[in-house]
Amino acid sequence: IRVPTWEEVKKVVPGPLPANPVRIQWSLVCMGYQPELGAGWSACTRAFGQEAKQDRVFEECLFWVVTRTIQCFY
């Protein structure tokens, strides 16, 4: 699927927008094609991050190992 631009996403996102343009392709796809679900997904991941209190370096490294292993388009 085509990754929408930030300008396209801004037109469909409900509620407040981030202060800076989003450049993460996965976020642009989620917010551009399913804005309500994208907002819910982001809220869940933020809540998990706050509650899990994982080491930030470990969390980011694990993310990149997994996404590279499955050849994610990030």
PDB file of N, CA and C in Angstrom:
ATOM      1  N   ILE A   1       0.845  -1.191   0.000  1.00  0.00           N
ATOM      2  CA  ILE A   1       0.000   0.000   0.000  1.00  0.00           C
ATOM      3  C   ILE A   1       0.882   1.242   0.000  1.00  0.00           C
ATOM      4  N   ARG A   2       0.326   2.304  -0.472  1.00  0.00           N
ATOM      5  CA  ARG A   2       1.046   3.570  -0.519  1.00  0.00           C
ATOM      6  C   ARG A   2       1.066   4.214   0.868  1.00  0.00           C
ATOM      7  N   VAL A   3       2.213   4.758   1.244  1.00  0.00           N
ATOM      8  CA  VAL A   3       2.339   5.469   2.512  1.00  0.00           C
ATOM      9  C   VAL A   3       1.864   6.904   2.289  1.00  0.00           C
ATOM     10  N   PRO A   4       0.809   7.326   2.995  1.00  0.00           N
ATOM     11  CA  PRO A   4       0.303   8.699   2.818  1.00  0.00           C
ATOM     12  C   PRO A   4       1.297   9.736   3.347  1.00  0.00           C
ATOM     13  N   THR A   5       1.210  10.926   2.815  1.00  0.00           N
ATOM     14  CA  THR A   5       2.051  12.022   3.303  1.00  0.00           C
ATOM     15  C   THR A   5       1.477  12.563   4.605  1.00  0.00           C
ATOM     16  N   TRP A   6       2.289  13.328   5.334  1.00  0.00           N
ATOM     17  CA  TRP A   6       1.830  13.960   6.565  1.00  0.00           C
ATOM     18  C   TRP A   6       0.681  14.914   6.271  1.00  0.00           C
ATOM     19  N   GLU A   7       0.742  15.608   5.151  1.00  0.00           N
ATOM     20  CA  GLU A   7      -0.332  16.536   4.783  1.00  0.00           C
ATOM     21  C   GLU A   7      -1.659  15.792   4.584  1.00  0.00           C
ATOM     22  N   GLU A   8      -1.615  14.606   3.983  1.00  0.00           N
ATOM     23  CA  GLU A   8      -2.834  13.804   3.791  1.00  0.00           C
ATOM     24  C   GLU A   8      -3.366  13.296   5.130  1.00  0.00           C
ATOM     25  N   VAL A   9      -2.455  12.883   5.990  1.00  0.00           N
ATOM     26  CA  VAL A   9      -2.849  12.330   7.289  1.00  0.00           C
ATOM     27  C   VAL A   9      -3.497  13.404   8.155  1.00  0.00           C
ATOM     28  N   LYS A  10      -2.948  14.621   8.137  1.00  0.00           N
ATOM     29  CA  LYS A  10      -3.489  15.707   8.963  1.00  0.00           C
ATOM     30  C   LYS A  10      -4.962  15.968   8.677  1.00  0.00           C
ATOM     31  N   LYS A  11      -5.393  15.696   7.459  1.00  0.00           N
ATOM     32  CA  LYS A  11      -6.784  15.972   7.080  1.00  0.00           C
ATOM     33  C   LYS A  11      -7.773  14.970   7.684  1.00  0.00           C
ATOM     34  N   VAL A  12      -7.304  13.789   8.072  1.00  0.00           N
ATOM     35  CA  VAL A  12      -8.234  12.747   8.536  1.00  0.00           C
ATOM     36  C   VAL A  12      -8.070  12.364   9.999  1.00  0.00           C
ATOM     37  N   VAL A  13      -7.009  12.812  10.644  1.00  0.00           N
ATOM     38  CA  VAL A  13      -6.761  12.413  12.031  1.00  0.00           C
ATOM     39  C   VAL A  13      -7.735  13.137  12.968  1.00  0.00           C
ATOM     40  N   PRO A  14      -8.448  12.372  13.804  1.00  0.00           N
ATOM     41  CA  PRO A  14      -9.339  13.013  14.774  1.00  0.00           C
ATOM     42  C   PRO A  14      -8.540  13.533  15.970  1.00  0.00           C
ATOM     43  N   GLY A  15      -9.011  14.589  16.547  1.00  0.00           N
ATOM     44  CA  GLY A  15      -8.383  15.096  17.761  1.00  0.00           C
ATOM     45  C   GLY A  15      -7.110  15.884  17.498  1.00  0.00           C
ATOM     46  N   PRO A  16      -6.361  16.132  18.575  1.00  0.00           N
ATOM     47  CA  PRO A  16      -5.156  16.958  18.449  1.00  0.00           C
ATOM     48  C   PRO A  16      -4.056  16.238  17.671  1.00  0.00           C
ATOM     49  N   LEU A  17      -3.281  17.006  16.952  1.00  0.00           N
ATOM     50  CA  LEU A  17      -2.165  16.475  16.173  1.00  0.00           C
ATOM     51  C   LEU A  17      -0.863  16.629  16.940  1.00  0.00           C
ATOM     52  N   PRO A  18       0.116  15.769  16.645  1.00  0.00           N
ATOM     53  CA  PRO A  18       1.432  15.960  17.256  1.00  0.00           C
ATOM     54  C   PRO A  18       2.009  17.330  16.872  1.00  0.00           C
ATOM     55  N   ALA A  19       2.874  17.864  17.703  1.00  0.00           N
ATOM     56  CA  ALA A  19       3.464  19.177  17.446  1.00  0.00           C
ATOM     57  C   ALA A  19       4.336  19.171  16.191  1.00  0.00           C
ATOM     58  N   ASN A  20       5.024  18.065  15.963  1.00  0.00           N
ATOM     59  CA  ASN A  20       5.915  17.947  14.808  1.00  0.00           C
ATOM     60  C   ASN A  20       5.336  16.960  13.804  1.00  0.00           C
ATOM     61  N   PRO A  21       5.661  17.126  12.531  1.00  0.00           N
ATOM     62  CA  PRO A  21       5.175  16.174  11.524  1.00  0.00           C
ATOM     63  C   PRO A  21       5.658  14.754  11.827  1.00  0.00           C
ATOM     64  N   VAL A  22       4.785  13.788  11.606  1.00  0.00           N
ATOM     65  CA  VAL A  22       5.131  12.384  11.807  1.00  0.00           C
ATOM     66  C   VAL A  22       5.872  11.901  10.569  1.00  0.00           C
ATOM     67  N   ARG A  23       6.998  11.227  10.781  1.00  0.00           N
ATOM     68  CA  ARG A  23       7.776  10.700   9.660  1.00  0.00           C
ATOM     69  C   ARG A  23       7.859   9.179   9.676  1.00  0.00           C
ATOM     70  N   ILE A  24       7.370   8.548  10.729  1.00  0.00           N
ATOM     71  CA  ILE A  24       7.422   7.088  10.830  1.00  0.00           C
ATOM     72  C   ILE A  24       6.384   6.515   9.872  1.00  0.00           C
ATOM     73  N   GLN A  25       6.839   5.701   8.938  1.00  0.00           N
ATOM     74  CA  GLN A  25       5.959   5.190   7.893  1.00  0.00           C
ATOM     75  C   GLN A  25       4.797   4.388   8.460  1.00  0.00           C
ATOM     76  N   TRP A  26       5.069   3.547   9.453  1.00  0.00           N
ATOM     77  CA  TRP A  26       3.998   2.739  10.046  1.00  0.00           C
ATOM     78  C   TRP A  26       2.917   3.646  10.640  1.00  0.00           C
ATOM     79  N   SER A  27       3.326   4.705  11.314  1.00  0.00           N
ATOM     80  CA  SER A  27       2.362   5.630  11.901  1.00  0.00           C
ATOM     81  C   SER A  27       1.554   6.347  10.829  1.00  0.00           C
ATOM     82  N   LEU A  28       2.218   6.767   9.755  1.00  0.00           N
ATOM     83  CA  LEU A  28       1.505   7.431   8.666  1.00  0.00           C
ATOM     84  C   LEU A  28       0.471   6.501   8.034  1.00  0.00           C
ATOM     85  N   VAL A  29       0.829   5.230   7.852  1.00  0.00           N
ATOM     86  CA  VAL A  29      -0.111   4.258   7.271  1.00  0.00           C
ATOM     87  C   VAL A  29      -1.297   4.056   8.207  1.00  0.00           C
ATOM     88  N   CYS A  30      -1.024   3.825   9.496  1.00  0.00           N
ATOM     89  CA  CYS A  30      -2.114   3.606  10.463  1.00  0.00           C
ATOM     90  C   CYS A  30      -3.036   4.811  10.553  1.00  0.00           C
ATOM     91  N   MET A  31      -2.445   5.985  10.729  1.00  0.00           N
ATOM     92  CA  MET A  31      -3.257   7.185  10.892  1.00  0.00           C
ATOM     93  C   MET A  31      -3.937   7.606   9.595  1.00  0.00           C
ATOM     94  N   GLY A  32      -3.301   7.325   8.468  1.00  0.00           N
ATOM     95  CA  GLY A  32      -3.867   7.731   7.187  1.00  0.00           C
ATOM     96  C   GLY A  32      -5.013   6.858   6.714  1.00  0.00           C
ATOM     97  N   TYR A  33      -4.917   5.549   6.980  1.00  0.00           N
ATOM     98  CA  TYR A  33      -5.950   4.627   6.494  1.00  0.00           C
ATOM     99  C   TYR A  33      -7.006   4.285   7.545  1.00  0.00           C
ATOM    100  N   GLN A  34      -6.623   4.243   8.809  1.00  0.00           N
ATOM    101  CA  GLN A  34      -7.558   3.932   9.899  1.00  0.00           C
ATOM    102  C   GLN A  34      -7.299   4.889  11.059  1.00  0.00           C
ATOM    103  N   PRO A  35      -7.673   6.150  10.908  1.00  0.00           N
ATOM    104  CA  PRO A  35      -7.315   7.142  11.927  1.00  0.00           C
ATOM    105  C   PRO A  35      -7.786   6.811  13.346  1.00  0.00           C
ATOM    106  N   GLU A  36      -8.977   6.271  13.488  1.00  0.00           N
ATOM    107  CA  GLU A  36      -9.479   5.955  14.831  1.00  0.00           C
ATOM    108  C   GLU A  36      -8.689   4.808  15.449  1.00  0.00           C
ATOM    109  N   LEU A  37      -8.397   3.781  14.664  1.00  0.00           N
ATOM    110  CA  LEU A  37      -7.629   2.657  15.181  1.00  0.00           C
ATOM    111  C   LEU A  37      -6.185   3.055  15.452  1.00  0.00           C
ATOM    112  N   GLY A  38      -5.640   3.902  14.594  1.00  0.00           N
ATOM    113  CA  GLY A  38      -4.268   4.377  14.796  1.00  0.00           C
ATOM    114  C   GLY A  38      -4.116   5.119  16.108  1.00  0.00           C
ATOM    115  N   ALA A  39      -5.088   5.957  16.435  1.00  0.00           N
ATOM    116  CA  ALA A  39      -5.056   6.700  17.695  1.00  0.00           C
ATOM    117  C   ALA A  39      -5.149   5.742  18.886  1.00  0.00           C
ATOM    118  N   GLY A  40      -5.993   4.734  18.782  1.00  0.00           N
ATOM    119  CA  GLY A  40      -6.118   3.737  19.851  1.00  0.00           C
ATOM    120  C   GLY A  40      -4.839   2.945  20.045  1.00  0.00           C
ATOM    121  N   TRP A  41      -4.222   2.551  18.936  1.00  0.00           N
ATOM    122  CA  TRP A  41      -2.965   1.798  18.992  1.00  0.00           C
ATOM    123  C   TRP A  41      -1.886   2.634  19.677  1.00  0.00           C
ATOM    124  N   SER A  42      -1.784   3.892  19.299  1.00  0.00           N
ATOM    125  CA  SER A  42      -0.769   4.770  19.901  1.00  0.00           C
ATOM    126  C   SER A  42      -1.009   4.939  21.392  1.00  0.00           C
ATOM    127  N   ALA A  43      -2.255   5.073  21.794  1.00  0.00           N
ATOM    128  CA  ALA A  43      -2.574   5.218  23.215  1.00  0.00           C
ATOM    129  C   ALA A  43      -2.173   3.962  23.989  1.00  0.00           C
ATOM    130  N   CYS A  44      -2.416   2.804  23.401  1.00  0.00           N
ATOM    131  CA  CYS A  44      -2.047   1.538  24.062  1.00  0.00           C
ATOM    132  C   CYS A  44      -0.540   1.404  24.212  1.00  0.00           C
ATOM    133  N   THR A  45       0.195   1.724  23.160  1.00  0.00           N
ATOM    134  CA  THR A  45       1.653   1.584  23.255  1.00  0.00           C
ATOM    135  C   THR A  45       2.244   2.588  24.245  1.00  0.00           C
ATOM    136  N   ARG A  46       1.690   3.793  24.301  1.00  0.00           N
ATOM    137  CA  ARG A  46       2.170   4.772  25.290  1.00  0.00           C
ATOM    138  C   ARG A  46       1.866   4.290  26.714  1.00  0.00           C
ATOM    139  N   ALA A  47       0.662   3.763  26.939  1.00  0.00           N
ATOM    140  CA  ALA A  47       0.296   3.269  28.270  1.00  0.00           C
ATOM    141  C   ALA A  47       1.196   2.110  28.682  1.00  0.00           C
ATOM    142  N   PHE A  48       1.462   1.186  27.738  1.00  0.00           N
ATOM    143  CA  PHE A  48       2.353   0.067  28.050  1.00  0.00           C
ATOM    144  C   PHE A  48       3.733   0.585  28.438  1.00  0.00           C
ATOM    145  N   GLY A  49       4.239   1.544  27.669  1.00  0.00           N
ATOM    146  CA  GLY A  49       5.563   2.085  27.960  1.00  0.00           C
ATOM    147  C   GLY A  49       5.647   2.699  29.350  1.00  0.00           C
ATOM    148  N   GLN A  50       4.598   3.400  29.754  1.00  0.00           N
ATOM    149  CA  GLN A  50       4.587   4.021  31.076  1.00  0.00           C
ATOM    150  C   GLN A  50       4.459   2.986  32.188  1.00  0.00           C
ATOM    151  N   GLU A  51       3.628   1.961  31.973  1.00  0.00           N
ATOM    152  CA  GLU A  51       3.377   0.972  33.019  1.00  0.00           C
ATOM    153  C   GLU A  51       4.477  -0.079  33.129  1.00  0.00           C
ATOM    154  N   ALA A  52       5.086  -0.466  32.004  1.00  0.00           N
ATOM    155  CA  ALA A  52       6.088  -1.531  32.016  1.00  0.00           C
ATOM    156  C   ALA A  52       7.412  -1.058  32.606  1.00  0.00           C
ATOM    157  N   LYS A  53       7.690   0.231  32.462  1.00  0.00           N
ATOM    158  CA  LYS A  53       8.931   0.809  32.978  1.00  0.00           C
ATOM    159  C   LYS A  53      10.165   0.021  32.512  1.00  0.00           C
ATOM    160  N   GLN A  54      10.171  -0.362  31.234  1.00  0.00           N
ATOM    161  CA  GLN A  54      11.317  -1.069  30.672  1.00  0.00           C
ATOM    162  C   GLN A  54      12.480  -0.109  30.470  1.00  0.00           C
ATOM    163  N   ASP A  55      13.668  -0.666  30.458  1.00  0.00           N
ATOM    164  CA  ASP A  55      14.842   0.103  30.111  1.00  0.00           C
ATOM    165  C   ASP A  55      14.673   0.587  28.672  1.00  0.00           C
ATOM    166  N   ARG A  56      14.788   1.885  28.441  1.00  0.00           N
ATOM    167  CA  ARG A  56      14.515   2.470  27.126  1.00  0.00           C
ATOM    168  C   ARG A  56      15.468   1.932  26.046  1.00  0.00           C
ATOM    169  N   VAL A  57      16.734   1.754  26.379  1.00  0.00           N
ATOM    170  CA  VAL A  57      17.702   1.242  25.407  1.00  0.00           C
ATOM    171  C   VAL A  57      17.344  -0.202  25.031  1.00  0.00           C
ATOM    172  N   PHE A  58      17.024  -1.022  26.026  1.00  0.00           N
ATOM    173  CA  PHE A  58      16.609  -2.397  25.747  1.00  0.00           C
ATOM    174  C   PHE A  58      15.361  -2.425  24.873  1.00  0.00           C
ATOM    175  N   GLU A  59      14.392  -1.595  25.205  1.00  0.00           N
ATOM    176  CA  GLU A  59      13.135  -1.549  24.457  1.00  0.00           C
ATOM    177  C   GLU A  59      13.379  -1.192  22.994  1.00  0.00           C
ATOM    178  N   GLU A  60      14.185  -0.168  22.743  1.00  0.00           N
ATOM    179  CA  GLU A  60      14.467   0.257  21.367  1.00  0.00           C
ATOM    180  C   GLU A  60      15.272  -0.798  20.612  1.00  0.00           C
ATOM    181  N   CYS A  61      16.252  -1.400  21.280  1.00  0.00           N
ATOM    182  CA  CYS A  61      17.052  -2.453  20.631  1.00  0.00           C
ATOM    183  C   CYS A  61      16.181  -3.645  20.259  1.00  0.00           C
ATOM    184  N   LEU A  62      15.326  -4.056  21.160  1.00  0.00           N
ATOM    185  CA  LEU A  62      14.430  -5.173  20.886  1.00  0.00           C
ATOM    186  C   LEU A  62      13.515  -4.859  19.710  1.00  0.00           C
ATOM    187  N   PHE A  63      12.998  -3.652  19.666  1.00  0.00           N
ATOM    188  CA  PHE A  63      12.146  -3.226  18.556  1.00  0.00           C
ATOM    189  C   PHE A  63      12.883  -3.385  17.227  1.00  0.00           C
ATOM    190  N   TRP A  64      14.108  -2.861  17.157  1.00  0.00           N
ATOM    191  CA  TRP A  64      14.847  -2.913  15.890  1.00  0.00           C
ATOM    192  C   TRP A  64      15.275  -4.327  15.527  1.00  0.00           C
ATOM    193  N   VAL A  65      15.615  -5.159  16.505  1.00  0.00           N
ATOM    194  CA  VAL A  65      15.967  -6.554  16.205  1.00  0.00           C
ATOM    195  C   VAL A  65      14.767  -7.267  15.589  1.00  0.00           C
ATOM    196  N   VAL A  66      13.597  -7.093  16.179  1.00  0.00           N
ATOM    197  CA  VAL A  66      12.389  -7.746  15.670  1.00  0.00           C
ATOM    198  C   VAL A  66      12.027  -7.225  14.283  1.00  0.00           C
ATOM    199  N   THR A  67      12.018  -5.909  14.098  1.00  0.00           N
ATOM    200  CA  THR A  67      11.609  -5.368  12.803  1.00  0.00           C
ATOM    201  C   THR A  67      12.600  -5.739  11.698  1.00  0.00           C
ATOM    202  N   ARG A  68      13.880  -5.789  11.999  1.00  0.00           N
ATOM    203  CA  ARG A  68      14.865  -6.200  10.990  1.00  0.00           C
ATOM    204  C   ARG A  68      14.735  -7.686  10.685  1.00  0.00           C
ATOM    205  N   THR A  69      14.464  -8.482  11.706  1.00  0.00           N
ATOM    206  CA  THR A  69      14.350  -9.931  11.523  1.00  0.00           C
ATOM    207  C   THR A  69      13.182 -10.280  10.594  1.00  0.00           C
ATOM    208  N   ILE A  70      12.063  -9.573  10.737  1.00  0.00           N
ATOM    209  CA  ILE A  70      10.909  -9.862   9.885  1.00  0.00           C
ATOM    210  C   ILE A  70      10.905  -9.011   8.623  1.00  0.00           C
ATOM    211  N   GLN A  71      12.015  -8.297   8.389  1.00  0.00           N
ATOM    212  CA  GLN A  71      12.186  -7.444   7.218  1.00  0.00           C
ATOM    213  C   GLN A  71      11.068  -6.420   7.077  1.00  0.00           C
ATOM    214  N   CYS A  72      10.770  -5.775   8.191  1.00  0.00           N
ATOM    215  CA  CYS A  72       9.760  -4.721   8.205  1.00  0.00           C
ATOM    216  C   CYS A  72      10.228  -3.535   7.381  1.00  0.00           C
ATOM    217  N   PHE A  73       9.340  -2.764   6.824  1.00  0.00           N
ATOM    218  CA  PHE A  73       9.697  -1.669   5.931  1.00  0.00           C
ATOM    219  C   PHE A  73      10.197  -0.420   6.649  1.00  0.00           C
ATOM    220  N   TYR A  74      10.359  -0.445   7.949  1.00  0.00           N
ATOM    221  CA  TYR A  74      10.864   0.737   8.643  1.00  0.00           C
ATOM    222  C   TYR A  74      12.182   1.079   8.047  1.00  0.00           C
TER     223      TYR A  74
END
